[in-house]
Amino acid sequence: MPVDISQLKEFSKKIDNLPKVVNSGKIADDTLKELGARMLRMVKERTPVGKSQTTTVLRWRRGKDGSVSVMKNKDGTAKTKEITTYTGGTLRRNWKISKIIKDGDNHYLIIYNNIYYASYVEFGHRQQPGRFVPVLGKRLKVGYVKGHYMMTNSVKEIEKVATRLAEKNMKRRFDEVFK
């Protein structure tokens, strides 16, 4: 009785290639990149942005001849609209992520912020009540400002999903090999 073992030979070749796929570090690198991107997004979302300021401006239109005129309501008063502007955002914009760093069997990424006051916003800081701050245009009122813990809380949240994400990437890679 003849037996077809071609599929068994094909399966054997896939098994032989399995150590190359697992040991290549590609799975770890892909997982690390995805975890890093997720964490960077979380940190940026948690980073406070400065204050918003709403101002009221007149609405106007430009005529075909280039003249500018203020738009009027039915009762003859000038039309206005509110514009919200934000000051700040430097801290949020300056979060960066490094390339993958390989140290023996260890692979890691560094998420960092080069703004000098990032640690003060992260962990909080003491200050001298009553001191006038020209940039703010007012006096300090409290002796301690609590931290926002944007990086600390993001690390805790990423640690919850890291194992599940690694398993998902491993399964996807094995499915590619055994399809």
Tab-separated table of N, CA and C in Angstrom:
chain	number	residue	atom	x	y	z
A	1	MET	N	0.842	-1.165	0.000
A	1	MET	CA	0.000	0.000	0.000
A	1	MET	C	0.899	1.244	0.000
A	2	PRO	N	0.766	2.117	-1.007
A	2	PRO	CA	1.590	3.324	-1.077
A	2	PRO	C	1.100	4.395	-0.086
A	3	VAL	N	2.060	5.133	0.505
A	3	VAL	CA	1.755	6.180	1.475
A	3	VAL	C	2.405	7.480	1.006
A	4	ASP	N	1.632	8.548	0.997
A	4	ASP	CA	2.146	9.858	0.585
A	4	ASP	C	2.693	10.576	1.822
A	5	ILE	N	3.999	10.787	1.861
A	5	ILE	CA	4.627	11.449	3.016
A	5	ILE	C	5.155	12.839	2.654
A	6	SER	N	4.665	13.394	1.553
A	6	SER	CA	5.145	14.720	1.126
A	6	SER	C	4.785	15.795	2.163
A	7	GLN	N	3.587	15.697	2.730
A	7	GLN	CA	3.192	16.683	3.737
A	7	GLN	C	4.036	16.538	5.003
A	8	LEU	N	4.393	15.305	5.321
A	8	LEU	CA	5.238	15.074	6.490
A	8	LEU	C	6.631	15.673	6.276
A	9	LYS	N	7.161	15.554	5.061
A	9	LYS	CA	8.460	16.150	4.741
A	9	LYS	C	8.388	17.687	4.823
A	10	GLU	N	7.279	18.245	4.312
A	10	GLU	CA	7.094	19.697	4.366
A	10	GLU	C	7.010	20.184	5.819
A	11	PHE	N	6.298	19.445	6.646
A	11	PHE	CA	6.186	19.778	8.056
A	11	PHE	C	7.552	19.695	8.737
A	12	SER	N	8.338	18.715	8.363
A	12	SER	CA	9.677	18.539	8.926
A	12	SER	C	10.572	19.733	8.585
A	13	LYS	N	10.458	20.251	7.356
A	13	LYS	CA	11.231	21.433	6.963
A	13	LYS	C	10.833	22.651	7.789
A	14	LYS	N	9.527	22.778	8.047
A	14	LYS	CA	9.054	23.904	8.859
A	14	LYS	C	9.579	23.799	10.279
A	15	ILE	N	9.614	22.576	10.804
A	15	ILE	CA	10.142	22.359	12.156
A	15	ILE	C	11.630	22.692	12.190
A	16	ASP	N	12.363	22.349	11.132
A	16	ASP	CA	13.790	22.671	11.065
A	16	ASP	C	14.021	24.185	11.047
A	17	ASN	N	13.127	24.952	10.425
A	17	ASN	CA	13.266	26.405	10.340
A	17	ASN	C	12.787	27.112	11.607
A	18	LEU	N	12.075	26.404	12.469
A	18	LEU	CA	11.507	27.016	13.663
A	18	LEU	C	12.555	27.655	14.580
A	19	PRO	N	13.689	26.994	14.869
A	19	PRO	CA	14.683	27.659	15.736
A	19	PRO	C	15.208	28.972	15.152
A	20	LYS	N	15.319	29.045	13.825
A	20	LYS	CA	15.776	30.290	13.198
A	20	LYS	C	14.774	31.417	13.447
A	21	VAL	N	13.486	31.096	13.352
A	21	VAL	CA	12.445	32.099	13.546
A	21	VAL	C	12.397	32.547	14.999
A	22	VAL	N	12.449	31.588	15.924
A	22	VAL	CA	12.331	31.903	17.345
A	22	VAL	C	13.572	32.617	17.850
A	23	ASN	N	14.743	32.180	17.443
A	23	ASN	CA	15.993	32.739	17.953
A	23	ASN	C	16.443	34.005	17.228
A	24	SER	N	15.774	34.388	16.174
A	24	SER	CA	16.222	35.546	15.406
A	24	SER	C	16.064	36.854	16.172
A	25	GLY	N	15.211	36.875	17.174
A	25	GLY	CA	14.973	38.107	17.925
A	25	GLY	C	13.926	38.988	17.273
A	26	LYS	N	13.443	38.592	16.112
A	26	LYS	CA	12.443	39.387	15.397
A	26	LYS	C	11.154	39.485	16.193
A	27	ILE	N	10.760	38.391	16.839
A	27	ILE	CA	9.534	38.404	17.634
A	27	ILE	C	9.685	39.382	18.799
A	28	ALA	N	10.811	39.303	19.479
A	28	ALA	CA	11.052	40.198	20.615
A	28	ALA	C	11.106	41.658	20.156
A	29	ASP	N	11.771	41.902	19.035
A	29	ASP	CA	11.874	43.272	18.532
A	29	ASP	C	10.509	43.830	18.142
A	30	ASP	N	9.700	43.017	17.443
A	30	ASP	CA	8.366	43.472	17.049
A	30	ASP	C	7.508	43.775	18.272
A	31	THR	N	7.568	42.890	19.251
A	31	THR	CA	6.795	43.096	20.475
A	31	THR	C	7.273	44.348	21.206
A	32	LEU	N	8.571	44.514	21.294
A	32	LEU	CA	9.137	45.667	21.988
A	32	LEU	C	8.757	46.976	21.294
A	33	LYS	N	8.802	46.981	19.967
A	33	LYS	CA	8.421	48.186	19.228
A	33	LYS	C	6.957	48.541	19.469
A	34	GLU	N	6.101	47.521	19.462
A	34	GLU	CA	4.679	47.776	19.674
A	34	GLU	C	4.406	48.262	21.100
A	35	LEU	N	5.058	47.630	22.080
A	35	LEU	CA	4.894	48.070	23.463
A	35	LEU	C	5.404	49.501	23.649
A	36	GLY	N	6.534	49.814	23.021
A	36	GLY	CA	7.096	51.161	23.113
A	36	GLY	C	6.174	52.199	22.507
A	37	ALA	N	5.601	51.881	21.345
A	37	ALA	CA	4.684	52.827	20.696
A	37	ALA	C	3.435	53.053	21.539
A	38	ARG	N	2.911	51.975	22.118
A	38	ARG	CA	1.729	52.111	22.971
A	38	ARG	C	2.043	52.960	24.208
A	39	MET	N	3.191	52.707	24.797
A	39	MET	CA	3.548	53.446	26.004
A	39	MET	C	3.784	54.922	25.689
A	40	LEU	N	4.436	55.195	24.586
A	40	LEU	CA	4.662	56.583	24.186
A	40	LEU	C	3.337	57.314	24.004
A	41	ARG	N	2.368	56.645	23.384
A	41	ARG	CA	1.048	57.240	23.202
A	41	ARG	C	0.393	57.527	24.557
A	42	MET	N	0.477	56.557	25.481
A	42	MET	CA	-0.124	56.739	26.805
A	42	MET	C	0.524	57.900	27.555
A	43	VAL	N	1.844	57.977	27.491
A	43	VAL	CA	2.562	59.042	28.209
A	43	VAL	C	2.174	60.401	27.645
A	44	LYS	N	2.110	60.500	26.327
A	44	LYS	CA	1.745	61.778	25.710
A	44	LYS	C	0.323	62.186	26.071
A	45	GLU	N	-0.596	61.215	26.104
A	45	GLU	CA	-1.978	61.537	26.454
A	45	GLU	C	-2.091	62.022	27.897
A	46	ARG	N	-1.255	61.489	28.787
A	46	ARG	CA	-1.321	61.858	30.199
A	46	ARG	C	-0.554	63.141	30.518
A	47	THR	N	0.277	63.590	29.609
A	47	THR	CA	1.078	64.785	29.864
A	47	THR	C	0.196	66.023	29.786
A	48	PRO	N	0.207	66.836	30.833
A	48	PRO	CA	-0.650	68.028	30.816
A	48	PRO	C	-0.142	69.064	29.814
A	49	VAL	N	-1.090	69.728	29.213
A	49	VAL	CA	-0.778	70.825	28.293
A	49	VAL	C	-1.117	72.098	29.040
A	50	GLY	N	-0.536	73.205	28.643
A	50	GLY	CA	-0.752	74.477	29.329
A	50	GLY	C	-2.213	74.869	29.420
A	51	LYS	N	-2.460	76.102	29.641
A	51	LYS	CA	-3.810	76.634	29.820
A	51	LYS	C	-4.404	77.061	28.480
A	52	SER	N	-5.713	76.953	28.391
A	52	SER	CA	-6.390	77.456	27.207
A	52	SER	C	-6.927	78.853	27.513
A	53	GLN	N	-6.978	79.668	26.491
A	53	GLN	CA	-7.475	81.033	26.654
A	53	GLN	C	-8.485	81.278	25.543
A	54	THR	N	-9.680	81.697	25.920
A	54	THR	CA	-10.723	81.972	24.940
A	54	THR	C	-10.850	83.474	24.772
A	55	THR	N	-10.804	83.916	23.528
A	55	THR	CA	-10.958	85.334	23.228
A	55	THR	C	-12.076	85.509	22.210
A	56	THR	N	-12.724	86.638	22.253
A	56	THR	CA	-13.802	86.948	21.321
A	56	THR	C	-13.262	87.899	20.260
A	57	VAL	N	-13.488	87.557	18.994
A	57	VAL	CA	-13.006	88.390	17.887
A	57	VAL	C	-14.175	88.721	16.964
A	58	LEU	N	-14.031	89.816	16.239
A	58	LEU	CA	-15.051	90.212	15.273
A	58	LEU	C	-14.962	89.325	14.035
A	59	ARG	N	-16.126	89.043	13.457
A	59	ARG	CA	-16.146	88.304	12.193
A	59	ARG	C	-16.139	89.334	11.063
A	60	TRP	N	-15.383	89.047	10.023
A	60	TRP	CA	-15.272	90.006	8.940
A	60	TRP	C	-15.241	89.260	7.615
A	61	ARG	N	-15.422	90.038	6.547
A	61	ARG	CA	-15.347	89.458	5.200
A	61	ARG	C	-14.609	90.425	4.288
A	62	ARG	N	-14.042	89.846	3.263
A	62	ARG	CA	-13.308	90.655	2.294
A	62	ARG	C	-14.154	90.723	1.022
A	63	GLY	N	-14.344	91.927	0.535
A	63	GLY	CA	-15.122	92.133	-0.679
A	63	GLY	C	-14.306	91.816	-1.922
A	64	LYS	N	-14.964	91.795	-3.077
A	64	LYS	CA	-14.282	91.504	-4.339
A	64	LYS	C	-13.221	92.547	-4.672
A	65	ASP	N	-13.431	93.753	-4.204
A	65	ASP	CA	-12.461	94.820	-4.460
A	65	ASP	C	-11.320	94.840	-3.444
A	66	GLY	N	-11.348	93.894	-2.476
A	66	GLY	CA	-10.280	93.816	-1.491
A	66	GLY	C	-10.577	94.540	-0.200
A	67	SER	N	-11.713	95.229	-0.150
A	67	SER	CA	-12.042	95.957	1.075
A	67	SER	C	-12.496	94.976	2.165
A	68	VAL	N	-12.282	95.359	3.413
A	68	VAL	CA	-12.647	94.532	4.557
A	68	VAL	C	-13.820	95.183	5.270
A	69	SER	N	-14.851	94.369	5.588
A	69	SER	CA	-15.996	94.904	6.330
A	69	SER	C	-16.385	93.923	7.430
A	70	VAL	N	-16.884	94.462	8.516
A	70	VAL	CA	-17.318	93.649	9.650
A	70	VAL	C	-18.703	93.105	9.338
A	71	MET	N	-18.926	91.824	9.629
A	71	MET	CA	-20.234	91.212	9.404
A	71	MET	C	-21.191	91.688	10.496
A	72	LYS	N	-22.452	91.870	10.133
A	72	LYS	CA	-23.448	92.402	11.066
A	72	LYS	C	-24.552	91.375	11.297
A	73	ASN	N	-25.109	91.395	12.526
A	73	ASN	CA	-26.297	90.608	12.844
A	73	ASN	C	-27.518	91.322	12.293
A	74	LYS	N	-28.707	90.696	12.394
A	74	LYS	CA	-29.934	91.309	11.903
A	74	LYS	C	-30.273	92.602	12.644
A	75	ASP	N	-29.864	92.655	13.920
A	75	ASP	CA	-30.163	93.855	14.700
A	75	ASP	C	-29.104	94.952	14.518
A	76	GLY	N	-28.111	94.714	13.651
A	76	GLY	CA	-27.113	95.734	13.353
A	76	GLY	C	-25.843	95.662	14.175
A	77	THR	N	-25.792	94.770	15.160
A	77	THR	CA	-24.573	94.642	15.956
A	77	THR	C	-23.556	93.780	15.223
A	78	ALA	N	-22.315	93.945	15.571
A	78	ALA	CA	-21.242	93.211	14.898
A	78	ALA	C	-21.263	91.736	15.310
A	79	LYS	N	-21.032	90.859	14.345
A	79	LYS	CA	-20.949	89.430	14.639
A	79	LYS	C	-19.587	89.129	15.263
A	80	THR	N	-19.610	88.243	16.241
A	80	THR	CA	-18.365	87.848	16.893
A	80	THR	C	-18.273	86.329	16.947
A	81	LYS	N	-17.065	85.835	17.162
A	81	LYS	CA	-16.871	84.404	17.394
A	81	LYS	C	-15.775	84.244	18.436
A	82	GLU	N	-15.824	83.096	19.133
A	82	GLU	CA	-14.833	82.821	20.167
A	82	GLU	C	-13.744	81.917	19.599
A	83	ILE	N	-12.506	82.247	19.902
A	83	ILE	CA	-11.361	81.458	19.473
A	83	ILE	C	-10.625	80.995	20.721
A	84	THR	N	-10.322	79.698	20.780
A	84	THR	CA	-9.582	79.152	21.920
A	84	THR	C	-8.157	78.880	21.491
A	85	THR	N	-7.210	79.444	22.212
A	85	THR	CA	-5.795	79.202	21.942
A	85	THR	C	-5.166	78.535	23.155
A	86	TYR	N	-4.161	77.739	22.916
A	86	TYR	CA	-3.466	77.032	23.981
A	86	TYR	C	-2.033	77.529	24.072
A	87	THR	N	-1.587	77.759	25.283
A	87	THR	CA	-0.185	78.065	25.496
A	87	THR	C	0.439	76.830	26.120
A	88	GLY	N	1.567	76.450	25.666
A	88	GLY	CA	2.217	75.261	26.208
A	88	GLY	C	2.211	74.131	25.207
A	89	GLY	N	2.399	72.920	25.709
A	89	GLY	CA	2.472	71.743	24.850
A	89	GLY	C	3.895	71.319	24.566
A	90	THR	N	4.873	72.089	25.045
A	90	THR	CA	6.276	71.760	24.811
A	90	THR	C	6.632	70.428	25.456
A	91	LEU	N	6.178	70.212	26.666
A	91	LEU	CA	6.479	68.968	27.373
A	91	LEU	C	5.893	67.776	26.625
A	92	ARG	N	4.666	67.886	26.162
A	92	ARG	CA	4.017	66.782	25.443
A	92	ARG	C	4.713	66.497	24.114
A	93	ARG	N	5.079	67.535	23.404
A	93	ARG	CA	5.706	67.354	22.090
A	93	ARG	C	7.097	66.728	22.178
A	94	ASN	N	7.776	66.848	23.314
A	94	ASN	CA	9.164	66.420	23.401
A	94	ASN	C	9.368	65.016	23.944
A	95	TRP	N	8.328	64.209	24.074
A	95	TRP	CA	8.518	62.805	24.427
A	95	TRP	C	9.091	62.095	23.214
A	96	LYS	N	10.156	61.326	23.419
A	96	LYS	CA	10.838	60.608	22.333
A	96	LYS	C	11.040	59.153	22.742
A	97	ILE	N	11.319	58.327	21.743
A	97	ILE	CA	11.595	56.915	21.988
A	97	ILE	C	12.872	56.556	21.234
A	98	SER	N	13.731	55.783	21.873
A	98	SER	CA	14.999	55.407	21.252
A	98	SER	C	14.797	54.219	20.313
A	99	LYS	N	15.829	53.896	19.572
A	99	LYS	CA	15.826	52.657	18.794
A	99	LYS	C	16.052	51.507	19.758
A	100	ILE	N	15.847	50.302	19.273
A	100	ILE	CA	16.034	49.127	20.127
A	100	ILE	C	17.513	48.992	20.476
A	101	ILE	N	17.774	48.835	21.758
A	101	ILE	CA	19.138	48.671	22.254
A	101	ILE	C	19.297	47.209	22.660
A	102	LYS	N	20.332	46.560	22.120
A	102	LYS	CA	20.560	45.142	22.408
A	102	LYS	C	21.805	45.017	23.266
A	103	ASP	N	21.641	44.348	24.401
A	103	ASP	CA	22.739	44.131	25.327
A	103	ASP	C	22.740	42.643	25.674
A	104	GLY	N	23.472	41.857	24.884
A	104	GLY	CA	23.456	40.409	25.065
A	104	GLY	C	22.088	39.862	24.691
A	105	ASP	N	21.451	39.173	25.617
A	105	ASP	CA	20.112	38.632	25.383
A	105	ASP	C	19.019	39.646	25.705
A	106	ASN	N	19.377	40.771	26.271
A	106	ASN	CA	18.395	41.783	26.664
A	106	ASN	C	18.197	42.792	25.544
A	107	HIS	N	16.935	43.100	25.263
A	107	HIS	CA	16.577	44.127	24.299
A	107	HIS	C	15.715	45.127	25.041
A	108	TYR	N	15.956	46.422	24.831
A	108	TYR	CA	15.133	47.417	25.504
A	108	TYR	C	15.078	48.715	24.719
A	109	LEU	N	14.074	49.522	25.071
A	109	LEU	CA	13.863	50.852	24.508
A	109	LEU	C	13.910	51.861	25.643
A	110	ILE	N	14.216	53.090	25.307
A	110	ILE	CA	14.196	54.161	26.297
A	110	ILE	C	13.196	55.211	25.820
A	111	ILE	N	12.248	55.531	26.692
A	111	ILE	CA	11.320	56.630	26.425
A	111	ILE	C	11.775	57.781	27.313
A	112	TYR	N	11.993	58.941	26.705
A	112	TYR	CA	12.597	60.041	27.455
A	112	TYR	C	12.014	61.383	27.021
A	113	ASN	N	12.282	62.388	27.845
A	113	ASN	CA	11.885	63.756	27.561
A	113	ASN	C	13.036	64.661	27.980
A	114	ASN	N	13.558	65.454	27.060
A	114	ASN	CA	14.718	66.297	27.335
A	114	ASN	C	14.378	67.642	27.969
A	115	ILE	N	13.111	67.925	28.161
A	115	ILE	CA	12.732	69.192	28.784
A	115	ILE	C	13.158	69.149	30.249
A	116	TYR	N	13.812	70.189	30.709
A	116	TYR	CA	14.427	70.166	32.041
A	116	TYR	C	13.422	70.005	33.171
A	117	TYR	N	12.198	70.430	32.990
A	117	TYR	CA	11.225	70.375	34.081
A	117	TYR	C	10.329	69.138	34.027
A	118	ALA	N	10.621	68.186	33.154
A	118	ALA	CA	9.784	66.984	33.018
A	118	ALA	C	9.697	66.209	34.326
A	119	SER	N	10.803	66.072	35.041
A	119	SER	CA	10.775	65.315	36.304
A	119	SER	C	9.944	66.029	37.366
A	120	TYR	N	9.914	67.363	37.335
A	120	TYR	CA	9.111	68.106	38.303
A	120	TYR	C	7.617	67.890	38.056
A	121	VAL	N	7.236	67.811	36.780
A	121	VAL	CA	5.835	67.561	36.451
A	121	VAL	C	5.485	66.108	36.771
A	122	GLU	N	6.408	65.194	36.526
A	122	GLU	CA	6.167	63.765	36.782
A	122	GLU	C	5.987	63.478	38.274
A	123	PHE	N	6.916	63.924	39.093
A	123	PHE	CA	6.941	63.530	40.503
A	123	PHE	C	6.464	64.609	41.473
A	124	GLY	N	6.207	65.822	40.988
A	124	GLY	CA	5.816	66.910	41.874
A	124	GLY	C	7.043	67.662	42.363
A	125	HIS	N	6.804	68.805	43.027
A	125	HIS	CA	7.926	69.608	43.503
A	125	HIS	C	7.481	70.573	44.594
A	126	ARG	N	8.462	70.983	45.380
A	126	ARG	CA	8.215	72.002	46.401
A	126	ARG	C	8.445	73.366	45.780
A	127	GLN	N	7.801	74.371	46.369
A	127	GLN	CA	8.011	75.741	45.931
A	127	GLN	C	7.775	76.682	47.110
A	128	GLN	N	8.185	77.905	46.948
A	128	GLN	CA	8.106	78.875	48.039
A	128	GLN	C	6.845	79.722	47.876
A	129	PRO	N	5.854	79.510	48.760
A	129	PRO	CA	4.625	80.312	48.660
A	129	PRO	C	4.928	81.800	48.828
A	130	GLY	N	4.258	82.619	48.047
A	130	GLY	CA	4.442	84.062	48.126
A	130	GLY	C	5.463	84.593	47.148
A	131	ARG	N	6.275	83.736	46.559
A	131	ARG	CA	7.285	84.189	45.611
A	131	ARG	C	6.608	84.583	44.305
A	132	PHE	N	6.999	85.716	43.726
A	132	PHE	CA	6.435	86.182	42.469
A	132	PHE	C	7.169	85.527	41.306
A	133	VAL	N	6.402	84.961	40.365
A	133	VAL	CA	6.974	84.334	39.174
A	133	VAL	C	6.578	85.178	37.970
A	134	PRO	N	7.551	85.884	37.363
A	134	PRO	CA	7.232	86.782	36.247
A	134	PRO	C	6.583	86.085	35.051
A	135	VAL	N	6.994	84.857	34.758
A	135	VAL	CA	6.434	84.137	33.604
A	135	VAL	C	4.941	83.915	33.790
A	136	LEU	N	4.536	83.585	35.022
A	136	LEU	CA	3.118	83.373	35.320
A	136	LEU	C	2.390	84.681	35.582
A	137	GLY	N	3.136	85.692	36.015
A	137	GLY	CA	2.540	86.979	36.330
A	137	GLY	C	1.777	86.974	37.642
A	138	LYS	N	2.103	86.037	38.529
A	138	LYS	CA	1.423	85.991	39.823
A	138	LYS	C	2.314	85.353	40.877
A	139	ARG	N	1.825	85.344	42.100
A	139	ARG	CA	2.571	84.781	43.223
A	139	ARG	C	2.171	83.329	43.444
A	140	LEU	N	3.139	82.520	43.913
A	140	LEU	CA	2.860	81.122	44.217
A	140	LEU	C	2.026	81.023	45.482
A	141	LYS	N	1.081	80.077	45.493
A	141	LYS	CA	0.149	79.985	46.616
A	141	LYS	C	0.380	78.763	47.497
A	142	VAL	N	0.825	77.654	46.951
A	142	VAL	CA	0.970	76.424	47.741
A	142	VAL	C	2.436	76.034	47.848
A	143	GLY	N	2.751	75.296	48.888
A	143	GLY	CA	4.133	74.896	49.122
A	143	GLY	C	4.547	73.650	48.368
A	144	TYR	N	3.574	72.824	47.924
A	144	TYR	CA	3.921	71.599	47.200
A	144	TYR	C	2.925	71.388	46.064
A	145	VAL	N	3.439	71.080	44.886
A	145	VAL	CA	2.608	70.779	43.725
A	145	VAL	C	2.718	69.281	43.478
A	146	LYS	N	1.584	68.582	43.446
A	146	LYS	CA	1.576	67.131	43.249
A	146	LYS	C	1.990	66.784	41.816
A	147	GLY	N	2.606	65.614	41.670
A	147	GLY	CA	3.025	65.149	40.357
A	147	GLY	C	1.868	64.567	39.557
A	148	HIS	N	2.076	64.454	38.251
A	148	HIS	CA	1.050	63.882	37.368
A	148	HIS	C	1.291	62.394	37.107
A	149	TYR	N	2.496	61.913	37.341
A	149	TYR	CA	2.864	60.499	37.195
A	149	TYR	C	2.463	59.926	35.831
A	150	MET	N	2.719	60.695	34.782
A	150	MET	CA	2.334	60.230	33.449
A	150	MET	C	3.160	59.029	33.005
A	151	MET	N	4.446	58.999	33.290
A	151	MET	CA	5.295	57.862	32.919
A	151	MET	C	5.058	56.687	33.868
A	152	THR	N	4.991	56.954	35.158
A	152	THR	CA	4.815	55.897	36.155
A	152	THR	C	3.526	55.121	35.914
A	153	ASN	N	2.430	55.822	35.704
A	153	ASN	CA	1.144	55.154	35.466
A	153	ASN	C	1.122	54.420	34.132
A	154	SER	N	1.803	54.948	33.129
A	154	SER	CA	1.858	54.282	31.828
A	154	SER	C	2.636	52.975	31.919
A	155	VAL	N	3.720	52.963	32.688
A	155	VAL	CA	4.500	51.733	32.872
A	155	VAL	C	3.635	50.669	33.531
A	156	LYS	N	2.890	51.030	34.551
A	156	LYS	CA	2.017	50.072	35.231
A	156	LYS	C	0.977	49.501	34.280
A	157	GLU	N	0.424	50.352	33.427
A	157	GLU	CA	-0.594	49.901	32.491
A	157	GLU	C	-0.004	49.001	31.406
A	158	ILE	N	1.188	49.334	30.921
A	158	ILE	CA	1.841	48.516	29.889
A	158	ILE	C	2.219	47.148	30.435
A	159	GLU	N	2.644	47.093	31.695
A	159	GLU	CA	3.022	45.812	32.286
A	159	GLU	C	1.849	44.838	32.307
A	160	LYS	N	0.623	45.355	32.385
A	160	LYS	CA	-0.554	44.493	32.388
A	160	LYS	C	-0.781	43.810	31.043
A	161	VAL	N	-0.443	44.489	29.946
A	161	VAL	CA	-0.727	43.940	28.616
A	161	VAL	C	0.496	43.344	27.931
A	162	ALA	N	1.670	43.479	28.515
A	162	ALA	CA	2.907	43.057	27.844
A	162	ALA	C	2.913	41.566	27.538
A	163	THR	N	2.564	40.737	28.499
A	163	THR	CA	2.593	39.292	28.290
A	163	THR	C	1.604	38.884	27.213
A	164	ARG	N	0.406	39.430	27.280
A	164	ARG	CA	-0.623	39.088	26.301
A	164	ARG	C	-0.184	39.492	24.896
A	165	LEU	N	0.442	40.658	24.767
A	165	LEU	CA	0.896	41.126	23.468
A	165	LEU	C	2.037	40.253	22.939
A	166	ALA	N	2.943	39.845	23.815
A	166	ALA	CA	4.040	38.966	23.403
A	166	ALA	C	3.494	37.627	22.915
A	167	GLU	N	2.514	37.086	23.609
A	167	GLU	CA	1.908	35.812	23.182
A	167	GLU	C	1.231	35.959	21.825
A	168	LYS	N	0.558	37.091	21.616
A	168	LYS	CA	-0.118	37.336	20.340
A	168	LYS	C	0.891	37.399	19.195
A	169	ASN	N	2.003	38.113	19.415
A	169	ASN	CA	3.038	38.201	18.375
A	169	ASN	C	3.692	36.848	18.117
A	170	MET	N	3.917	36.062	19.173
A	170	MET	CA	4.500	34.730	19.026
A	170	MET	C	3.561	33.833	18.216
A	171	LYS	N	2.284	33.872	18.524
A	171	LYS	CA	1.304	33.051	17.809
A	171	LYS	C	1.241	33.454	16.342
A	172	ARG	N	1.250	34.770	16.081
A	172	ARG	CA	1.203	35.240	14.705
A	172	ARG	C	2.422	34.762	13.925
A	173	ARG	N	3.602	34.785	14.566
A	173	ARG	CA	4.822	34.342	13.892
A	173	ARG	C	4.789	32.833	13.617
A	174	PHE	N	4.285	32.056	14.584
A	174	PHE	CA	4.184	30.601	14.375
A	174	PHE	C	3.167	30.291	13.288
A	175	ASP	N	2.091	31.048	13.232
A	175	ASP	CA	1.097	30.836	12.172
A	175	ASP	C	1.688	31.103	10.799
A	176	GLU	N	2.599	32.085	10.706
A	176	GLU	CA	3.267	32.356	9.425
A	176	GLU	C	4.147	31.181	9.020
A	177	VAL	N	4.832	30.572	10.000
A	177	VAL	CA	5.729	29.456	9.690
A	177	VAL	C	4.950	28.217	9.302
A	178	PHE	N	3.835	27.939	9.978
A	178	PHE	CA	3.098	26.705	9.768
A	178	PHE	C	1.896	26.824	8.848
A	179	LYS	N	1.795	27.879	8.078
A	179	LYS	CA	0.646	27.966	7.177
A	179	LYS	C	0.838	27.191	5.918
